[in-house]
mmCIF file of C-alpha atoms and ligand atoms in Angstrom:
data_model
loop_
_atom_site.group_PDB
_atom_site.id
_atom_site.type_symbol
_atom_site.label_atom_id
_atom_site.label_comp_id
_atom_site.label_asym_id
_atom_site.label_seq_id
_atom_site.Cartn_x
_atom_site.Cartn_y
_atom_site.Cartn_z
ATOM 1 C CA MET M 1 108.048 114.872 83.435
ATOM 2 C CA LYS M 2 108.682 114.518 87.165
ATOM 3 C CA ILE M 3 106.012 115.444 89.728
ATOM 4 C CA GLY M 4 106.624 116.355 93.369
ATOM 5 C CA TYR M 5 104.012 115.952 96.124
ATOM 6 C CA ILE M 6 104.417 117.431 99.613
ATOM 7 C CA GLY M 7 101.901 116.705 102.395
ATOM 8 C CA LEU M 8 100.449 113.187 102.401
ATOM 9 C CA GLY M 9 97.867 113.384 105.203
ATOM 10 C CA ASN M 10 94.129 112.673 105.281
ATOM 11 C CA MET M 11 93.629 114.433 101.920
ATOM 12 C CA GLY M 12 97.092 114.586 100.352
ATOM 13 C CA GLY M 13 97.665 110.849 100.904
ATOM 14 C CA PRO M 14 94.721 109.498 98.900
ATOM 15 C CA MET M 15 94.938 112.242 96.249
ATOM 16 C CA CYS M 16 98.647 111.516 95.761
ATOM 17 C CA ARG M 17 98.053 107.770 95.509
ATOM 18 C CA ASN M 18 95.390 108.354 92.842
ATOM 19 C CA LEU M 19 97.805 110.644 90.984
ATOM 20 C CA ILE M 20 100.554 108.008 91.105
ATOM 21 C CA LYS M 21 98.152 105.381 89.725
ATOM 22 C CA GLY M 22 96.653 107.761 87.141
ATOM 23 C CA VAL M 23 99.736 109.171 85.383
ATOM 24 C CA ASN M 24 102.766 107.732 83.647
ATOM 25 C CA HIS M 25 105.192 110.042 85.411
ATOM 26 C CA GLN M 26 107.507 109.569 88.358
ATOM 27 C CA VAL M 27 105.927 111.061 91.497
ATOM 28 C CA VAL M 28 108.405 112.080 94.209
ATOM 29 C CA VAL M 29 106.778 112.360 97.646
ATOM 30 C CA HIS M 30 107.656 114.146 100.871
ATOM 31 C CA ASP M 31 106.042 114.365 104.333
ATOM 32 C CA LEU M 32 107.307 114.824 107.880
ATOM 33 C CA ASN M 33 105.533 111.552 108.753
ATOM 34 C CA PRO M 34 107.472 108.513 107.411
ATOM 35 C CA GLU M 35 104.341 106.307 107.521
ATOM 36 C CA ALA M 36 102.547 108.695 105.169
ATOM 37 C CA VAL M 37 105.511 108.538 102.778
ATOM 38 C CA ALA M 38 105.614 104.721 102.968
ATOM 39 C CA ALA M 39 101.920 104.466 102.029
ATOM 40 C CA CYS M 40 102.612 106.380 98.789
ATOM 41 C CA VAL M 41 105.858 104.533 98.032
ATOM 42 C CA ALA M 42 103.869 101.284 98.352
ATOM 43 C CA VAL M 43 101.798 102.238 95.275
ATOM 44 C CA GLY M 44 104.739 103.424 93.141
ATOM 45 C CA GLY M 45 105.828 106.817 94.526
ATOM 46 C CA THR M 46 109.475 107.662 95.164
ATOM 47 C CA ALA M 47 110.513 109.015 98.584
ATOM 48 C CA ALA M 48 112.287 112.378 98.258
ATOM 49 C CA GLU M 49 115.754 112.664 99.822
ATOM 50 C CA SER M 50 114.811 116.173 100.945
ATOM 51 C CA LEU M 51 112.389 118.979 100.203
ATOM 52 C CA ALA M 52 115.181 120.904 98.435
ATOM 53 C CA LYS M 53 116.021 117.942 96.169
ATOM 54 C CA LEU M 54 112.349 117.380 95.333
ATOM 55 C CA ALA M 55 111.937 121.076 94.482
ATOM 56 C CA ALA M 56 115.070 121.098 92.304
ATOM 57 C CA GLU M 57 114.180 118.047 90.197
ATOM 58 C CA CYS M 58 110.402 118.312 89.671
ATOM 59 C CA ASP M 59 108.531 120.039 86.849
ATOM 60 C CA VAL M 60 105.249 120.278 88.745
ATOM 61 C CA ILE M 61 105.088 120.416 92.559
ATOM 62 C CA PHE M 62 101.928 119.903 94.623
ATOM 63 C CA THR M 63 101.384 120.723 98.293
ATOM 64 C CA SER M 64 98.514 119.627 100.549
ATOM 65 C CA LEU M 65 99.434 121.109 103.921
ATOM 66 C CA PRO M 66 97.395 122.044 107.029
ATOM 67 C CA MET M 67 97.739 125.796 107.569
ATOM 68 C CA PRO M 68 98.891 128.840 105.552
ATOM 69 C CA LYS M 69 102.011 128.990 107.775
ATOM 70 C CA HIS M 70 103.013 125.446 106.731
ATOM 71 C CA VAL M 71 102.598 126.311 103.055
ATOM 72 C CA GLU M 72 104.592 129.528 103.496
ATOM 73 C CA ALA M 73 107.407 127.614 105.212
ATOM 74 C CA VAL M 74 107.604 125.003 102.440
ATOM 75 C CA VAL M 75 107.484 127.612 99.669
ATOM 76 C CA LEU M 76 109.494 130.540 101.046
ATOM 77 C CA GLY M 77 111.517 128.893 103.841
ATOM 78 C CA GLU M 78 115.149 127.813 103.743
ATOM 79 C CA GLY M 79 115.529 124.820 101.406
ATOM 80 C CA GLY M 80 112.040 125.368 100.021
ATOM 81 C CA ILE M 81 110.363 125.655 96.637
ATOM 82 C CA ALA M 82 111.190 129.312 95.877
ATOM 83 C CA GLN M 83 114.853 128.693 96.613
ATOM 84 C CA HIS M 84 115.278 125.458 94.669
ATOM 85 C CA ALA M 85 112.563 124.952 92.022
ATOM 86 C CA LYS M 86 113.532 125.333 88.340
ATOM 87 C CA PRO M 87 112.437 128.345 86.288
ATOM 88 C CA GLY M 88 109.618 127.107 84.049
ATOM 89 C CA SER M 89 108.279 124.744 86.708
ATOM 90 C CA THR M 90 104.773 124.995 88.181
ATOM 91 C CA TYR M 91 103.687 124.968 91.806
ATOM 92 C CA ILE M 92 100.109 123.906 92.675
ATOM 93 C CA ASP M 93 98.781 124.390 96.225
ATOM 94 C CA LEU M 94 95.902 122.004 96.992
ATOM 95 C CA SER M 95 95.639 123.214 100.615
ATOM 96 C CA THR M 96 92.799 125.431 101.820
ATOM 97 C CA ASN M 97 94.754 128.655 102.040
ATOM 98 C CA SER M 98 94.296 132.379 102.543
ATOM 99 C CA PRO M 99 93.657 134.294 99.275
ATOM 100 C CA ALA M 100 96.150 136.962 100.406
ATOM 101 C CA VAL M 101 98.832 134.371 101.167
ATOM 102 C CA VAL M 102 98.503 132.579 97.815
ATOM 103 C CA LYS M 103 98.724 135.903 95.962
ATOM 104 C CA ARG M 104 101.904 136.755 97.867
ATOM 105 C CA LEU M 105 103.435 133.337 97.196
ATOM 106 C CA SER M 106 102.562 133.573 93.520
ATOM 107 C CA ALA M 107 104.242 137.000 93.255
ATOM 108 C CA GLU M 108 107.417 135.709 94.971
ATOM 109 C CA LEU M 109 107.551 132.613 92.764
ATOM 110 C CA ALA M 110 106.969 134.669 89.593
ATOM 111 C CA LYS M 111 110.253 136.497 90.333
ATOM 112 C CA LYS M 112 111.996 133.122 89.906
ATOM 113 C CA GLY M 113 110.040 132.138 86.776
ATOM 114 C CA ILE M 114 107.872 129.629 88.647
ATOM 115 C CA ALA M 115 104.129 129.612 87.826
ATOM 116 C CA MET M 116 101.510 128.970 90.499
ATOM 117 C CA LEU M 117 97.910 127.806 90.814
ATOM 118 C CA ASP M 118 95.942 127.957 94.064
ATOM 119 C CA SER M 119 93.928 124.798 93.736
ATOM 120 C CA PRO M 120 91.943 123.808 96.823
ATOM 121 C CA VAL M 121 89.658 120.786 96.786
ATOM 122 C CA THR M 122 86.246 119.903 98.187
ATOM 123 C CA GLY M 123 84.575 116.581 98.914
ATOM 124 C CA GLY M 124 86.439 115.249 101.962
ATOM 125 C CA VAL M 125 88.395 112.048 102.470
ATOM 126 C CA PRO M 126 85.821 109.647 100.918
ATOM 127 C CA ARG M 127 85.840 111.496 97.601
ATOM 128 C CA ALA M 128 89.603 112.084 97.736
ATOM 129 C CA THR M 129 89.950 108.305 98.087
ATOM 130 C CA ALA M 130 87.445 107.552 95.321
ATOM 131 C CA GLY M 131 89.142 110.010 92.942
ATOM 132 C CA THR M 132 85.919 112.033 92.687
ATOM 133 C CA ILE M 133 87.093 115.114 94.550
ATOM 134 C CA VAL M 134 86.237 118.566 93.138
ATOM 135 C CA VAL M 135 89.277 120.686 92.278
ATOM 136 C CA MET M 136 89.064 124.437 91.757
ATOM 137 C CA ALA M 137 91.980 126.443 90.390
ATOM 138 C CA GLY M 138 93.078 130.064 90.365
ATOM 139 C CA GLY M 139 95.853 131.370 88.164
ATOM 140 C CA GLU M 140 96.656 132.086 84.533
ATOM 141 C CA GLU M 141 94.425 130.176 82.147
ATOM 142 C CA SER M 142 97.419 128.846 80.157
ATOM 143 C CA VAL M 143 98.969 127.412 83.338
ATOM 144 C CA PHE M 144 95.648 125.846 84.277
ATOM 145 C CA GLU M 145 95.188 124.297 80.809
ATOM 146 C CA ALA M 146 98.740 122.929 80.835
ATOM 147 C CA ASN M 147 97.990 121.141 84.116
ATOM 148 C CA ARG M 148 94.316 120.254 83.656
ATOM 149 C CA ALA M 149 95.072 116.593 82.857
ATOM 150 C CA LEU M 150 97.204 116.214 85.993
ATOM 151 C CA LEU M 151 94.417 117.632 88.169
ATOM 152 C CA ALA M 152 91.887 115.380 86.438
ATOM 153 C CA ALA M 153 94.047 112.341 87.283
ATOM 154 C CA PHE M 154 92.790 112.478 90.891
ATOM 155 C CA SER M 155 89.460 114.284 90.591
ATOM 156 C CA SER M 156 86.131 114.128 88.759
ATOM 157 C CA THR M 157 85.463 117.860 88.445
ATOM 158 C CA VAL M 158 88.063 120.537 87.678
ATOM 159 C CA VAL M 159 86.974 124.184 87.532
ATOM 160 C CA HIS M 160 89.154 127.166 86.587
ATOM 161 C CA VAL M 161 87.741 129.998 88.719
ATOM 162 C CA GLY M 162 89.867 132.964 87.570
ATOM 163 C CA PRO M 163 93.127 134.688 88.536
ATOM 164 C CA ILE M 164 95.321 133.562 91.437
ATOM 165 C CA GLY M 165 93.437 133.654 94.774
ATOM 166 C CA THR M 166 89.959 133.281 93.296
ATOM 167 C CA ALA M 167 89.857 129.524 93.898
ATOM 168 C CA SER M 168 90.756 130.089 97.549
ATOM 169 C CA VAL M 169 87.840 132.521 97.848
ATOM 170 C CA ALA M 170 85.473 129.938 96.300
ATOM 171 C CA LYS M 171 86.768 127.220 98.632
ATOM 172 C CA LEU M 172 86.351 129.345 101.781
ATOM 173 C CA LEU M 173 82.777 130.207 100.815
ATOM 174 C CA ASN M 174 81.959 126.558 100.110
ATOM 175 C CA ASN M 175 83.305 125.527 103.496
ATOM 176 C CA MET M 176 81.583 128.403 105.271
ATOM 177 C CA LEU M 177 78.260 127.049 103.986
ATOM 178 C CA ALA M 178 79.170 123.472 104.906
ATOM 179 C CA PHE M 179 80.086 124.436 108.499
ATOM 180 C CA CYS M 180 77.034 126.684 108.961
ATOM 181 C CA ASN M 181 74.760 123.930 107.617
ATOM 182 C CA ALA M 182 76.415 121.373 109.910
ATOM 183 C CA ALA M 183 76.026 123.643 112.965
ATOM 184 C CA ALA M 184 72.332 124.211 112.151
ATOM 185 C CA ALA M 185 71.887 120.447 111.791
ATOM 186 C CA MET M 186 73.573 119.814 115.175
ATOM 187 C CA GLU M 187 71.286 122.384 116.791
ATOM 188 C CA ALA M 188 68.191 120.811 115.201
ATOM 189 C CA MET M 189 69.159 117.284 116.239
ATOM 190 C CA THR M 190 69.833 118.459 119.812
ATOM 191 C CA MET M 191 66.418 120.146 119.895
ATOM 192 C CA GLY M 192 64.805 116.953 118.588
ATOM 193 C CA ALA M 193 66.534 114.943 121.329
ATOM 194 C CA MET M 194 65.416 117.385 124.035
ATOM 195 C CA ALA M 195 61.853 117.319 122.699
ATOM 196 C CA GLY M 196 61.975 113.555 122.986
ATOM 197 C CA ILE M 197 61.255 112.624 119.370
ATOM 198 C CA ASP M 198 62.845 109.653 117.584
ATOM 199 C CA LEU M 199 66.055 111.043 116.066
ATOM 200 C CA ARG M 200 66.246 108.368 113.358
ATOM 201 C CA LYS M 201 62.779 109.380 112.164
ATOM 202 C CA LEU M 202 63.703 113.082 112.394
ATOM 203 C CA PHE M 203 66.838 112.391 110.347
ATOM 204 C CA GLU M 204 64.827 110.480 107.742
ATOM 205 C CA ILE M 205 62.323 113.344 107.439
ATOM 206 C CA ILE M 206 65.002 116.046 107.154
ATOM 207 C CA THR M 207 67.193 114.178 104.653
ATOM 208 C CA ASN M 208 64.140 113.580 102.459
ATOM 209 C CA GLY M 209 62.711 117.041 103.043
ATOM 210 C CA SER M 210 63.518 120.705 102.557
ATOM 211 C CA GLY M 211 65.961 120.742 105.502
ATOM 212 C CA ASP M 212 68.324 118.324 103.723
ATOM 213 C CA SER M 213 71.996 119.167 103.177
ATOM 214 C CA ALA M 214 75.255 117.370 102.478
ATOM 215 C CA ALA M 215 76.290 118.611 105.915
ATOM 216 C CA ILE M 216 73.571 116.765 107.859
ATOM 217 C CA ARG M 217 74.182 113.628 105.808
ATOM 218 C CA GLY M 218 77.879 113.946 106.611
ATOM 219 C CA LEU M 219 77.091 113.844 110.347
ATOM 220 C CA GLU M 220 75.309 110.482 110.147
ATOM 221 C CA HIS M 221 78.427 108.318 110.373
ATOM 222 C CA ARG M 222 80.517 110.830 112.316
ATOM 223 C CA ALA M 223 79.278 112.821 115.350
ATOM 224 C CA LEU M 224 75.723 111.466 115.270
ATOM 225 C CA ALA M 225 77.211 107.948 115.370
ATOM 226 C CA GLY M 226 79.498 108.908 118.262
ATOM 227 C CA LYS M 227 82.590 108.778 116.026
ATOM 228 C CA PHE M 228 84.933 111.722 116.480
ATOM 229 C CA GLU M 229 88.187 110.452 114.978
ATOM 230 C CA ALA M 230 89.286 113.164 112.553
ATOM 231 C CA SER M 231 88.914 112.761 108.838
ATOM 232 C CA PHE M 232 88.943 116.574 108.923
ATOM 233 C CA HIS M 233 90.401 118.123 112.065
ATOM 234 C CA LEU M 234 88.345 120.742 113.903
ATOM 235 C CA ASP M 235 91.506 122.881 113.995
ATOM 236 C CA LEU M 236 91.549 122.920 110.170
ATOM 237 C CA ALA M 237 87.824 123.727 109.973
ATOM 238 C CA TYR M 238 88.417 126.565 112.431
ATOM 239 C CA LYS M 239 91.223 127.857 110.201
ATOM 240 C CA ASP M 240 88.911 127.784 107.157
ATOM 241 C CA LEU M 241 86.026 129.562 108.884
ATOM 242 C CA SER M 242 88.376 132.157 110.415
ATOM 243 C CA LEU M 243 89.641 132.939 106.903
ATOM 244 C CA ALA M 244 86.044 133.187 105.623
ATOM 245 C CA VAL M 245 85.114 135.607 108.420
ATOM 246 C CA GLU M 246 88.230 137.665 107.604
ATOM 247 C CA LEU M 247 87.047 137.779 103.994
ATOM 248 C CA ALA M 248 83.640 139.109 105.098
ATOM 249 C CA THR M 249 85.402 141.770 107.186
ATOM 250 C CA GLU M 250 87.684 142.712 104.277
ATOM 251 C CA HIS M 251 84.665 143.315 102.030
ATOM 252 C CA GLY M 252 82.370 144.812 104.675
ATOM 253 C CA VAL M 253 79.792 142.035 104.338
ATOM 254 C CA PRO M 254 77.595 141.656 107.459
ATOM 255 C CA GLY M 255 78.532 138.469 109.284
ATOM 256 C CA MET M 256 75.196 137.214 110.606
ATOM 257 C CA ILE M 257 75.829 133.475 110.756
ATOM 258 C CA ALA M 258 79.453 132.468 110.180
ATOM 259 C CA PRO M 259 80.831 134.336 113.258
ATOM 260 C CA GLN M 260 78.327 132.475 115.459
ATOM 261 C CA VAL M 261 79.514 129.154 114.086
ATOM 262 C CA LEU M 262 83.122 130.274 114.582
ATOM 263 C CA ASN M 263 82.241 130.834 118.257
ATOM 264 C CA LEU M 264 80.766 127.340 118.461
ATOM 265 C CA MET M 265 84.066 125.978 117.117
ATOM 266 C CA ARG M 266 85.967 128.129 119.614
ATOM 267 C CA MET M 267 83.989 126.558 122.449
ATOM 268 C CA ALA M 268 84.768 123.063 121.148
ATOM 269 C CA ARG M 269 88.459 123.939 120.833
ATOM 270 C CA GLY M 270 88.328 125.399 124.349
ATOM 271 C CA MET M 271 87.073 121.987 125.488
ATOM 272 C CA GLY M 272 90.310 120.533 124.078
ATOM 273 C CA LEU M 273 88.656 119.021 120.987
ATOM 274 C CA GLY M 274 90.664 120.720 118.208
ATOM 275 C CA GLY M 275 92.368 117.467 117.234
ATOM 276 C CA GLU M 276 89.060 115.628 116.832
ATOM 277 C CA ASP M 277 86.820 115.639 113.770
ATOM 278 C CA SER M 278 85.231 118.939 112.715
ATOM 279 C CA SER M 279 81.820 117.452 113.646
ATOM 280 C CA THR M 280 82.946 117.334 117.284
ATOM 281 C CA SER M 281 81.214 120.711 117.812
ATOM 282 C CA LEU M 282 78.142 118.590 118.579
ATOM 283 C CA LYS M 283 79.785 117.933 121.952
ATOM 284 C CA VAL M 284 79.278 121.617 122.885
ATOM 285 C CA TYR M 285 75.498 121.126 122.629
ATOM 286 C CA GLU M 286 75.783 117.817 124.471
ATOM 287 C CA ARG M 287 77.809 119.385 127.293
ATOM 288 C CA VAL M 288 75.363 122.279 127.696
ATOM 289 C CA MET M 289 72.298 120.039 127.623
ATOM 290 C CA GLY M 290 73.854 117.237 129.681
ATOM 291 C CA ARG M 291 72.937 114.438 127.269
ATOM 292 C CA GLU M 292 74.253 112.649 124.225
ATOM 293 C CA VAL M 293 72.706 113.292 120.803
ATOM 294 C CA ARG M 294 72.993 110.077 118.785
ATOM 295 C CA LEU M 295 71.084 108.511 115.929
ATOM 296 C CA PRO M 296 69.526 105.214 116.939
ATOM 297 C CA LYS M 297 70.611 102.422 114.542
HETATM 298 P P1 NAD W 1 96.442 116.422 107.678
HETATM 299 O O1 NAD W 1 96.849 117.083 108.931
HETATM 300 O O2 NAD W 1 95.754 115.090 107.712
HETATM 301 O O3 NAD W 1 97.739 116.225 106.723
HETATM 302 C C1 NAD W 1 98.739 117.189 106.575
HETATM 303 C C2 NAD W 1 100.050 116.472 106.243
HETATM 304 O O4 NAD W 1 101.057 117.471 106.033
HETATM 305 C C3 NAD W 1 100.537 115.590 107.406
HETATM 306 O O5 NAD W 1 100.828 114.286 106.901
HETATM 307 C C4 NAD W 1 101.788 116.296 107.911
HETATM 308 O O6 NAD W 1 102.780 115.412 108.382
HETATM 309 C C5 NAD W 1 102.254 117.015 106.647
HETATM 310 N N1 NAD W 1 103.105 118.183 106.901
HETATM 311 C C6 NAD W 1 102.879 119.217 107.737
HETATM 312 N N2 NAD W 1 103.896 120.117 107.655
HETATM 313 C C7 NAD W 1 104.755 119.618 106.722
HETATM 314 C C8 NAD W 1 105.996 120.070 106.184
HETATM 315 N N3 NAD W 1 106.547 121.225 106.582
HETATM 316 N N4 NAD W 1 106.619 119.316 105.256
HETATM 317 C C9 NAD W 1 106.078 118.138 104.857
HETATM 318 N N5 NAD W 1 104.909 117.650 105.318
HETATM 319 C C10 NAD W 1 104.262 118.381 106.243
HETATM 320 O O7 NAD W 1 95.572 117.483 106.880
HETATM 321 P P2 NAD W 1 94.498 117.193 105.697
HETATM 322 O O8 NAD W 1 93.171 116.926 106.302
HETATM 323 O O9 NAD W 1 95.096 116.234 104.726
HETATM 324 O O10 NAD W 1 94.402 118.660 105.060
HETATM 325 C C11 NAD W 1 95.354 119.164 104.140
HETATM 326 C C12 NAD W 1 94.774 120.434 103.542
HETATM 327 O O11 NAD W 1 93.574 120.102 102.811
HETATM 328 C C13 NAD W 1 94.371 121.481 104.583
HETATM 329 O O12 NAD W 1 94.672 122.762 104.092
HETATM 330 C C14 NAD W 1 92.871 121.268 104.735
HETATM 331 O O13 NAD W 1 92.216 122.441 105.203
HETATM 332 C C15 NAD W 1 92.493 120.870 103.331
HETATM 333 N N6 NAD W 1 91.270 120.056 103.207
HETATM 334 C C16 NAD W 1 91.012 119.016 104.071
HETATM 335 C C17 NAD W 1 89.866 118.254 103.898
HETATM 336 C C18 NAD W 1 89.526 117.073 104.795
HETATM 337 O O14 NAD W 1 88.385 116.586 104.746
HETATM 338 N N7 NAD W 1 90.443 116.582 105.609
HETATM 339 C C19 NAD W 1 88.989 118.537 102.841
HETATM 340 C C20 NAD W 1 89.302 119.566 101.947
HETATM 341 C C21 NAD W 1 90.441 120.325 102.160
#
């Protein structure tokens, strides 16, 4: 079997390298960034001559791409997967994508005899690197079972959610909670700083108390340490939360919290911070209050 992998960035890179190390199959890799390709070739991957060639020769093709529009271009665009992949092959999208888009892609690919799973992941770069990322999958159960071992090669938890699109819904809701929890944590830490209490002690109390969350812990070595280099770009977080808010609108669910956090992200993007880490929203509070909010060592 030959496996194709398109999109080797912050997430796709480490997941692909774990796949290469974890399976006895040739893995053909493709990215617009030659350095990202080289890092996967260095551990045994094969650089694709082109997207079209990769699509034509692989039995299973993964993508891990930033936005729905990038996935659509790679799947439906000229020289892409729909045009060149073999009937009987399987396409697995690991990106965080729109449920409507993945359903449309799946329907287009089905016309060519290509099966699809929407298979977003959660856990961030550290867990992608450690091979302990959580993978969720939407699509036909038989397609999921046929590919379960491949997914398990780079993850610790693999969950089949239901039909195509359902995994994307689960992923958007997971991220909505993560971003809302992170925004609440930023607000609390800013309030603690303004009230003049020791932020390290506040952090210790919260992370051992009922206010604890993975989100506040995730801020410790990022924004609260003054580190804003992206392991997860704010622009991508904004995409995810926008899709979650669209989902609430589609189903008529009152948006009490997520739209507020989307506005916070909009302010940070308006400050030119979209290319920084998703935790950079803390800088909105800092700008408004005129002081830095940092954890003492
Ligand atoms: P990234 O920007 O670091 O990487 C994307 C990669 O795709 C880049 O290397 C880029 O060169 C490549 N690319 C873009 N267009 C391409 C094309 N047409 N053909 C080939 N390569 C192309 O993004 P990321 O953080 O790795 O995120 C990838 C996906 O995973 C996104 O959908 C994101 O929302 C999701 N995600 C990210 C995280 C995280 O913590 N970073 C966590 C879970 C899910």
